[in-house]
mmCIF file of C-alpha atoms in Angstrom:
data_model
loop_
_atom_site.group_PDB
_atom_site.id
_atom_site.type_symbol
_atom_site.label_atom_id
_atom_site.label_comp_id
_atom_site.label_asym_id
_atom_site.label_seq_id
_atom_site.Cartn_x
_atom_site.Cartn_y
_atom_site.Cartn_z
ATOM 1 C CA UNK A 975 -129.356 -95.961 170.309
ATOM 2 C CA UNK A 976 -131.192 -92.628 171.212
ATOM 3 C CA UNK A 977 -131.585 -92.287 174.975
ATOM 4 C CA UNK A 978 -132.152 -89.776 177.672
ATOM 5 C CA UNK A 979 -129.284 -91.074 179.312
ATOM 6 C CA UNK A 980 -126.814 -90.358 176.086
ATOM 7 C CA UNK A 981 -128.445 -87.768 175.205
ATOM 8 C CA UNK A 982 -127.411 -85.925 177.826
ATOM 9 C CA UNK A 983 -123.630 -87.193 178.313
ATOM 10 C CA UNK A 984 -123.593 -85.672 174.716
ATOM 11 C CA UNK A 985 -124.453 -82.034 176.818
ATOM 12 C CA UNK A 986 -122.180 -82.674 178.889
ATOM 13 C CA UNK A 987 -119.466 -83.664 177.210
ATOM 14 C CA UNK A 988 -119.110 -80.522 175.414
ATOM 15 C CA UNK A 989 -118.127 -77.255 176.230
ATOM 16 C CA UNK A 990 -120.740 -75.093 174.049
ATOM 17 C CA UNK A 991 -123.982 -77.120 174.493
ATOM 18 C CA UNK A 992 -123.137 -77.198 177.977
ATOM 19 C CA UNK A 993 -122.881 -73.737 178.149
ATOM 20 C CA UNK A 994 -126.050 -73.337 176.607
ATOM 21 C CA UNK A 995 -127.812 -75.836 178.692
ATOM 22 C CA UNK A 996 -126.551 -74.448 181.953
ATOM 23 C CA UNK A 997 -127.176 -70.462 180.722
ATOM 24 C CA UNK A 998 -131.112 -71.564 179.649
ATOM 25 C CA UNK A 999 -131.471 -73.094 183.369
ATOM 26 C CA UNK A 1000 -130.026 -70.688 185.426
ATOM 27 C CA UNK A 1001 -131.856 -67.949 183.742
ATOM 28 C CA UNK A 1002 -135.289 -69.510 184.268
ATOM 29 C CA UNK A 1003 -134.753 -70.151 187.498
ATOM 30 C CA UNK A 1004 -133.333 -66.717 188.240
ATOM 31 C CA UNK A 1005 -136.547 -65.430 186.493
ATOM 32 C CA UNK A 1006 -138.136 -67.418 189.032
ATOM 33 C CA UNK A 1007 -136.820 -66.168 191.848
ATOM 34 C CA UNK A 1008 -137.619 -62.443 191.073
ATOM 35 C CA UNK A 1009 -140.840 -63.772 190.408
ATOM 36 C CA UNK A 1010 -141.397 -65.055 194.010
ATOM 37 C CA UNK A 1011 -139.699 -61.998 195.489
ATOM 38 C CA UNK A 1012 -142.257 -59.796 194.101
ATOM 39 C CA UNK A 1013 -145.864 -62.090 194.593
ATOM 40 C CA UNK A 1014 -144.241 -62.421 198.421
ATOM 41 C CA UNK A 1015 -143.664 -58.573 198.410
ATOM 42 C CA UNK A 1016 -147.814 -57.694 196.948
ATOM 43 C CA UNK A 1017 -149.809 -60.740 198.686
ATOM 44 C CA UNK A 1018 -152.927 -59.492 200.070
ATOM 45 C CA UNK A 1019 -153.259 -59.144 203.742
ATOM 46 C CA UNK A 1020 -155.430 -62.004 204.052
ATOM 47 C CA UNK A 1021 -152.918 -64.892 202.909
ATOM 48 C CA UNK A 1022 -149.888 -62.850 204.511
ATOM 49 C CA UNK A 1023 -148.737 -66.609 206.222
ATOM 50 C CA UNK A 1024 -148.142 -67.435 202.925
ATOM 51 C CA UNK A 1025 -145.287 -64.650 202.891
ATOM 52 C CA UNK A 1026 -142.810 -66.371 203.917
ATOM 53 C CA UNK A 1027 -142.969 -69.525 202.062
ATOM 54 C CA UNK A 1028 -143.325 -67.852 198.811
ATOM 55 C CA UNK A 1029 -139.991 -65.733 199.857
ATOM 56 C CA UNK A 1030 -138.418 -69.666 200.424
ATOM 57 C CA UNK A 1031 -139.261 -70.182 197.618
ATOM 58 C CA UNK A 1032 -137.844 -67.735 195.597
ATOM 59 C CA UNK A 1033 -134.868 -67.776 197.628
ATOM 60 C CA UNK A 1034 -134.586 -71.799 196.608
ATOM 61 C CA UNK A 1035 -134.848 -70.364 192.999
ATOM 62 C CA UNK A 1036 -132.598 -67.774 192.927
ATOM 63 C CA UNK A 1037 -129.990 -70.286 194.752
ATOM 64 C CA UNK A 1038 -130.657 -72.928 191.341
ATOM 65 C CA UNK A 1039 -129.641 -69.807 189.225
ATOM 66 C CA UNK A 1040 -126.332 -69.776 191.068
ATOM 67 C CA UNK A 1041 -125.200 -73.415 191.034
ATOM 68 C CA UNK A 1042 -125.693 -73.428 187.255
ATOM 69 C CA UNK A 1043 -123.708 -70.495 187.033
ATOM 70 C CA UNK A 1044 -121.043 -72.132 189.405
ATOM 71 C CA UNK A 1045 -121.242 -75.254 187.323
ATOM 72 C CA UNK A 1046 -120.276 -73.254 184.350
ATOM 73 C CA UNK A 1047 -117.332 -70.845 185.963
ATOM 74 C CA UNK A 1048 -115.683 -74.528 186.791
ATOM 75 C CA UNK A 1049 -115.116 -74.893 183.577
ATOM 76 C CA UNK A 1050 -114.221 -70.914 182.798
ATOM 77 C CA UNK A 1051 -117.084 -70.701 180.864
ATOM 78 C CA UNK A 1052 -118.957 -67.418 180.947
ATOM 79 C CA UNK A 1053 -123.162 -67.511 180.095
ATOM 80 C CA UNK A 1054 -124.603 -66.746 176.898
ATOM 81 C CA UNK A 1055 -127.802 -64.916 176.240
ATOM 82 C CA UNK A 1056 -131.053 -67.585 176.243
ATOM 83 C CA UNK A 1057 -132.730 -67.881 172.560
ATOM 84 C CA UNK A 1058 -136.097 -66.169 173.265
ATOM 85 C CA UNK A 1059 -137.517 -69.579 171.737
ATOM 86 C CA UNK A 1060 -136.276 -71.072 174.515
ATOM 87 C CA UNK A 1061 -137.332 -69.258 177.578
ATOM 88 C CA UNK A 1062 -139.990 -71.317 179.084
ATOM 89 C CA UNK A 1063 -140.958 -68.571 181.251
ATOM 90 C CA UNK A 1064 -141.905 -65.942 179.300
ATOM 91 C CA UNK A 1065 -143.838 -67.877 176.889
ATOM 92 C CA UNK A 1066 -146.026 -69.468 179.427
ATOM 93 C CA UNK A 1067 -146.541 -66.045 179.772
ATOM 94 C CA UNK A 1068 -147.529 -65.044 176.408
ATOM 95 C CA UNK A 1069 -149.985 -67.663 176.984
ATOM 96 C CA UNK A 1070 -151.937 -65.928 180.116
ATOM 97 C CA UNK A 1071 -150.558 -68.152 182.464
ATOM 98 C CA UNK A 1072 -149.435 -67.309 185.874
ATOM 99 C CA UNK A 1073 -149.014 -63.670 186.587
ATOM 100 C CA UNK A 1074 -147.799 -60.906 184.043
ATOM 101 C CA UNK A 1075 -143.813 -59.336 185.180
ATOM 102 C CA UNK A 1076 -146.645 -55.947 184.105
ATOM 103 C CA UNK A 1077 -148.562 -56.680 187.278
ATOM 104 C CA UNK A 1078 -145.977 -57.795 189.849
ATOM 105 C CA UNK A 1079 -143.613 -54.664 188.612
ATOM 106 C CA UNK A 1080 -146.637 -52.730 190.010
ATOM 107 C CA UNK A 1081 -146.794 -51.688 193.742
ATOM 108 C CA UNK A 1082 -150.088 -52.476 193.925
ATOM 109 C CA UNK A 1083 -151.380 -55.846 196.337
ATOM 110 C CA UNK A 1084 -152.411 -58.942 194.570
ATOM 111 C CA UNK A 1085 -155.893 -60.113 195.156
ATOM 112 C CA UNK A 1086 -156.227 -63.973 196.881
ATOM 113 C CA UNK A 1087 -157.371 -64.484 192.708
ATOM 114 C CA UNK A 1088 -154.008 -63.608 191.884
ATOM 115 C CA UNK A 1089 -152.243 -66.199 194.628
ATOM 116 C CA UNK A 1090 -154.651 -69.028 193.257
ATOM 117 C CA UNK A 1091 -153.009 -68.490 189.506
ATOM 118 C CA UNK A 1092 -149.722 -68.267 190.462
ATOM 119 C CA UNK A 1093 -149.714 -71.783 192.909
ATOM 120 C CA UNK A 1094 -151.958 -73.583 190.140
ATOM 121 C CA UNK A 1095 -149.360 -72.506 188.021
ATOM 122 C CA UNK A 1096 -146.641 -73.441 190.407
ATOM 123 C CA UNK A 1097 -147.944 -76.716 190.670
ATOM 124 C CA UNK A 1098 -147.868 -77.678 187.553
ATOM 125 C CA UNK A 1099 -144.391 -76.258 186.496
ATOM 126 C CA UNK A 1100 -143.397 -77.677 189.576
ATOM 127 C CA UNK A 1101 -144.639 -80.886 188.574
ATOM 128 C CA UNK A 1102 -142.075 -81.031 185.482
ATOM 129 C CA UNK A 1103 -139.713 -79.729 187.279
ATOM 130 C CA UNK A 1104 -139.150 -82.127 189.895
ATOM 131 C CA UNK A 1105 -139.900 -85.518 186.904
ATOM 132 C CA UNK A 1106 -137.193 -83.581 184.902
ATOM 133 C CA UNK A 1107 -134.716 -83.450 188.010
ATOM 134 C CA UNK A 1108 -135.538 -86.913 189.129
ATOM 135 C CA UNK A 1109 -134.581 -88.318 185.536
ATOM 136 C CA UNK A 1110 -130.897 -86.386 186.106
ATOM 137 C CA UNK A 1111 -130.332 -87.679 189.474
ATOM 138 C CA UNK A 1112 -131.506 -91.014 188.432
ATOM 139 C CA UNK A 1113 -128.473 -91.182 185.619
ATOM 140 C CA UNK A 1114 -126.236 -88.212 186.842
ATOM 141 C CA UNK A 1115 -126.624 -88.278 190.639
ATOM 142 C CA UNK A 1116 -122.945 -89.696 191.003
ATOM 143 C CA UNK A 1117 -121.433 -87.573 188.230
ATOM 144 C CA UNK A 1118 -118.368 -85.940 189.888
ATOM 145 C CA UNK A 1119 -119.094 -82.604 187.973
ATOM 146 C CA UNK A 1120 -122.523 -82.038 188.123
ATOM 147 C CA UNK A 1121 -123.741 -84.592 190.764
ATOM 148 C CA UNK A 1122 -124.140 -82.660 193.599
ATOM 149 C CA UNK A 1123 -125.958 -79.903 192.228
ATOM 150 C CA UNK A 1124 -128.995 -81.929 190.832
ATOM 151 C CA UNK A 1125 -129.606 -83.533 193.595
ATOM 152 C CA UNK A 1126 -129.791 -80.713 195.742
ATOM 153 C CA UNK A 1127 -131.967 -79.218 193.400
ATOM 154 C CA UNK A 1128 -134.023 -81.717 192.807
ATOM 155 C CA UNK A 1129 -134.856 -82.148 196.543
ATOM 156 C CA UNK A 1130 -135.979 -79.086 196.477
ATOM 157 C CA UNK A 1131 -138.142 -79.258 193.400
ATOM 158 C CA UNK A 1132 -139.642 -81.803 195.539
ATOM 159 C CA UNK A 1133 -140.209 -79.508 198.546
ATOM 160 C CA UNK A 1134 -141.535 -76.799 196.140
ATOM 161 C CA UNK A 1135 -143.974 -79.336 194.884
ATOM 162 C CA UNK A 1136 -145.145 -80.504 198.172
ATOM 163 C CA UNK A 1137 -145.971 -77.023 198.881
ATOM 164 C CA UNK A 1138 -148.153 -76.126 196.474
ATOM 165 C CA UNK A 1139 -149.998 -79.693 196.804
ATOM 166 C CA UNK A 1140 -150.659 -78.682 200.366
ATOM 167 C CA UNK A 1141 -151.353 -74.614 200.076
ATOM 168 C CA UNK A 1142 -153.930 -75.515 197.528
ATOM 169 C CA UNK A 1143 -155.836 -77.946 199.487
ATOM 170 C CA UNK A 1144 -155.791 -75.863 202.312
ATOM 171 C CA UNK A 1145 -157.333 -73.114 199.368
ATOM 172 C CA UNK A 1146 -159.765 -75.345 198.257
ATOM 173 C CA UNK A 1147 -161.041 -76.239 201.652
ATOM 174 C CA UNK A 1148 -161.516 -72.703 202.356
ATOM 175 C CA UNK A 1149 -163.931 -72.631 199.138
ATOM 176 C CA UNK A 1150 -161.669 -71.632 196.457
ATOM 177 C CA UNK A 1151 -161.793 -75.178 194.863
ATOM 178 C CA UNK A 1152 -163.856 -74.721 191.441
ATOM 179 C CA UNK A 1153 -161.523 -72.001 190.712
ATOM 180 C CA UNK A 1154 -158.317 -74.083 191.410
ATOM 181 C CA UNK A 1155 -159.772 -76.954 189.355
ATOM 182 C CA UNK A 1156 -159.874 -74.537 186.217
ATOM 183 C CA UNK A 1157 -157.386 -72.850 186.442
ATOM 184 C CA UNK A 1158 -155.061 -75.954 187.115
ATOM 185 C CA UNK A 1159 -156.385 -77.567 183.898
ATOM 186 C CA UNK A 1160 -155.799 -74.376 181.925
ATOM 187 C CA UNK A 1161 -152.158 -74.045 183.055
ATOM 188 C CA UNK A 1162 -151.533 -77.498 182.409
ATOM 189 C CA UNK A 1163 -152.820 -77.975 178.611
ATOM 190 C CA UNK A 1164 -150.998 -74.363 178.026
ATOM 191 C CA UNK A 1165 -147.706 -75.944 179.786
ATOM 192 C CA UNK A 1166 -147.691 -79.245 177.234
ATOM 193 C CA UNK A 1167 -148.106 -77.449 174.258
ATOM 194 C CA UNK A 1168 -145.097 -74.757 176.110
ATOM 195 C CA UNK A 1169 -142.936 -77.765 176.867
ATOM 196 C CA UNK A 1170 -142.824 -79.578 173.446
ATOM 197 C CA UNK A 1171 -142.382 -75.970 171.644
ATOM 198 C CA UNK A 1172 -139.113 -75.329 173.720
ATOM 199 C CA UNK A 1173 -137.698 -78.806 173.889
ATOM 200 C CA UNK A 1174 -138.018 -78.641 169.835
ATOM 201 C CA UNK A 1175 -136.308 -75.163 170.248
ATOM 202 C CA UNK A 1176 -133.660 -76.449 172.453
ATOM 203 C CA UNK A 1177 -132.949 -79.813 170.654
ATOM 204 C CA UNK A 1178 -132.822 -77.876 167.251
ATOM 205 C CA UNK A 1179 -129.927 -75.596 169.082
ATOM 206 C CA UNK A 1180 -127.976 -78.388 170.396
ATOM 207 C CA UNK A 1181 -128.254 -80.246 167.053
ATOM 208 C CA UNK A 1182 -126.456 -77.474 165.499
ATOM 209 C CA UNK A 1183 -123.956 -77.483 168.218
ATOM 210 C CA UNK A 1184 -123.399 -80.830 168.364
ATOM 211 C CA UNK A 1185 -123.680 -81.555 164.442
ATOM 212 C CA UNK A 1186 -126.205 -83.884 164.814
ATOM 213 C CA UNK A 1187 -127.101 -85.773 161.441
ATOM 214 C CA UNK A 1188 -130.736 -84.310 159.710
ATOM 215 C CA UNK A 1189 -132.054 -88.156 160.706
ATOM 216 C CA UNK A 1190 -131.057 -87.879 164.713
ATOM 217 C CA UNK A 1191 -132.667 -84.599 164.564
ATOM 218 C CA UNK A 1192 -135.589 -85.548 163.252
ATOM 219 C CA UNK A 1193 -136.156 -88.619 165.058
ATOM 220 C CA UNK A 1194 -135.875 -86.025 168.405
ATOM 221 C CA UNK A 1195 -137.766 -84.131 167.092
ATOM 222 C CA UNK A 1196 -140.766 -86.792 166.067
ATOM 223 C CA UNK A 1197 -139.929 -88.438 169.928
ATOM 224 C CA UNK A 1198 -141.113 -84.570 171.691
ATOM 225 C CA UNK A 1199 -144.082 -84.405 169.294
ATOM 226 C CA UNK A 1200 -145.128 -87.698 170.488
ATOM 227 C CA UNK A 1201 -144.692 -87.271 174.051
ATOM 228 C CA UNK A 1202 -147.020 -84.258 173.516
ATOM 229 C CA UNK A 1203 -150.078 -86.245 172.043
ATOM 230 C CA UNK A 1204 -149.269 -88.578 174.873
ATOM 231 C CA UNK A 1205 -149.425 -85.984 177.360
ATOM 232 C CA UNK A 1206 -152.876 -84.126 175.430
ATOM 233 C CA UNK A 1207 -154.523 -87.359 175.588
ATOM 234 C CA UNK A 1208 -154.685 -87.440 178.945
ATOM 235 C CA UNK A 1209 -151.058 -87.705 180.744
ATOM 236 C CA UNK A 1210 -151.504 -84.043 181.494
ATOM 237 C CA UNK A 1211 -154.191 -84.875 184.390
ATOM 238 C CA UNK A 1212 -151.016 -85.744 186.449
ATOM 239 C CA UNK A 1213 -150.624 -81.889 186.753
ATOM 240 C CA UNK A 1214 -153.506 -81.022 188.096
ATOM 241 C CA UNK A 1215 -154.612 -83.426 190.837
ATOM 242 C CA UNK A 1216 -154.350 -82.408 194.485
ATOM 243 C CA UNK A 1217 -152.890 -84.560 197.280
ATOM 244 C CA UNK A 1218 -151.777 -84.011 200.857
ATOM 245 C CA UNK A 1219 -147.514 -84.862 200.458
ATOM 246 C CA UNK A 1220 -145.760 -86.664 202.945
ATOM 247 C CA UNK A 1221 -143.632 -83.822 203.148
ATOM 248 C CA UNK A 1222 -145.391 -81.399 204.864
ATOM 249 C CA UNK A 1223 -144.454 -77.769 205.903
ATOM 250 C CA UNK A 1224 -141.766 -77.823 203.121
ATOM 251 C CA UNK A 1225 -141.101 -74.579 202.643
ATOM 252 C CA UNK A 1226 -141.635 -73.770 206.331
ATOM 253 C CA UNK A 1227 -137.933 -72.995 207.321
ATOM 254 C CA UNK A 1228 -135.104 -71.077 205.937
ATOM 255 C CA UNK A 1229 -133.651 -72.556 202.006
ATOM 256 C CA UNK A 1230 -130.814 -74.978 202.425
ATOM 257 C CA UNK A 1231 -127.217 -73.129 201.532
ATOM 258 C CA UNK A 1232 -126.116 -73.991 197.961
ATOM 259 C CA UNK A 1233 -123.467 -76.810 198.102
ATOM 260 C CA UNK A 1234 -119.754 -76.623 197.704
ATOM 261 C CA UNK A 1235 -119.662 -77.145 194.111
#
């Protein structure tokens, strides 16, 4: 029986799609750390309290991008370049959605505009971040291997989440919240269609790895297309609500060392 649970003991279990797996994650979050290094470098003087959080933040990222690569060198295994297919980051955006590596390579301050997109568009890749890192604690939390490191990330997932829950209320109360509104429903619809493109991409990659028969394939396959019409029909709203987290201040010390892997 096809589950997430197998499904990814199947990863795991073997040396190349576990290479892959690891070398896709740790570049997107490395991505996302430079990302967050730059937008805390350029934000306008009027949101500069926001400096530091966005700096946490990136710092949180660029950590993620090391314990995959740790996870791999305990096996010896070196990273492999992503499929461009499969690089969530830059097609979101090819899409228009959060802010061009163009504009923050430019010295140039971002406008408060420019700090709306990119936590709208932190909160909703946030959002699938932390529901995909909760479903690997929830079956690999006590894996002796990997164990460790998704639970740490996934806490802070959580903690990145909370953050941009609470900086855009704060936002919106300060009369930004029509803008938020569309611009969080525009990231999100953009972020489905994203999503189901590079889970195809990435299940058709570890199907060839993993010699998976035409029939498992396609049944994957058929299983992300439907979680996308679930998701256009109205699942996707999940992304772009606002509420004030119980953790508040997340981001409002210094990151958490990566753990002893």
């Amino acid at each position: 029986m096809l589950s997430a649970r197998s499904l990814f003991q199947e990863i795991l279990d073997n040396d190349d799609s576990y290479r892959l797996f690891c070398s896709i994650a740790a570049s997107g979050e490395t991505q996302g750390g430079w990302e967050n290094a730059r937008i805390a470098a350029l934000v306008p003087e009027s949101l500069a309290a926001l400096a530091p959080k966005i700096t946490r933040h990136g710092a949180d990222e660029d950590k993620h991008g090391r314990i995959f690569n740790a996870l791999l060198g305990k096996r010896g295994l070196e990273p492999v370049p992503v499929p461009p297919e499969t690089d969530y980051t830059m097609l979101l955006e090819r899409r228009g959605i959060g802010l061009a590596h163009d504009r923050l390579r430019r010295d140039e301050r971002l406008t408060e505009t420019d700090v709306l997109v990119y936590l709208s568009h932190s909160r909703v890749t946030e959002q699938r971040a932390s529901e995909q890192m909760a479903m690997l604690v929830r079956y690999f939390g006590d894996h002796p291997e990997v164990g460790r490191a998704v639970r740490m990330i996934s806490h802070d997932e959580d903690n990145h989440l909370a953050y941009c829950h609470e900086e855009l209320l704060r936002l919106a109360r300060a009369g930004h919240g029509r803008t938020i509104q569309r611009t969080l429903r525009e990231c999100a619809l953009a972020e489905i269609a994203v999503y189901r493109d590079v889970s195809l991409a990435v299940t058709a990659h570890m199907g060839r790895i993993l010699r998976w028969p035409p029939a498992k394939s396609a049944a994957l396959a058929g299983g992300i297309r439907a979680v996308y019409a679930y998701e256009r029909a109205g699942r996707w709203r999940r992304m772009v609500g606002l509420a004030m987290p119980e953790r508040r201040d997340a981001l409002g010390g210094p990151p958490e060392p990566a753990p002893a892997l």
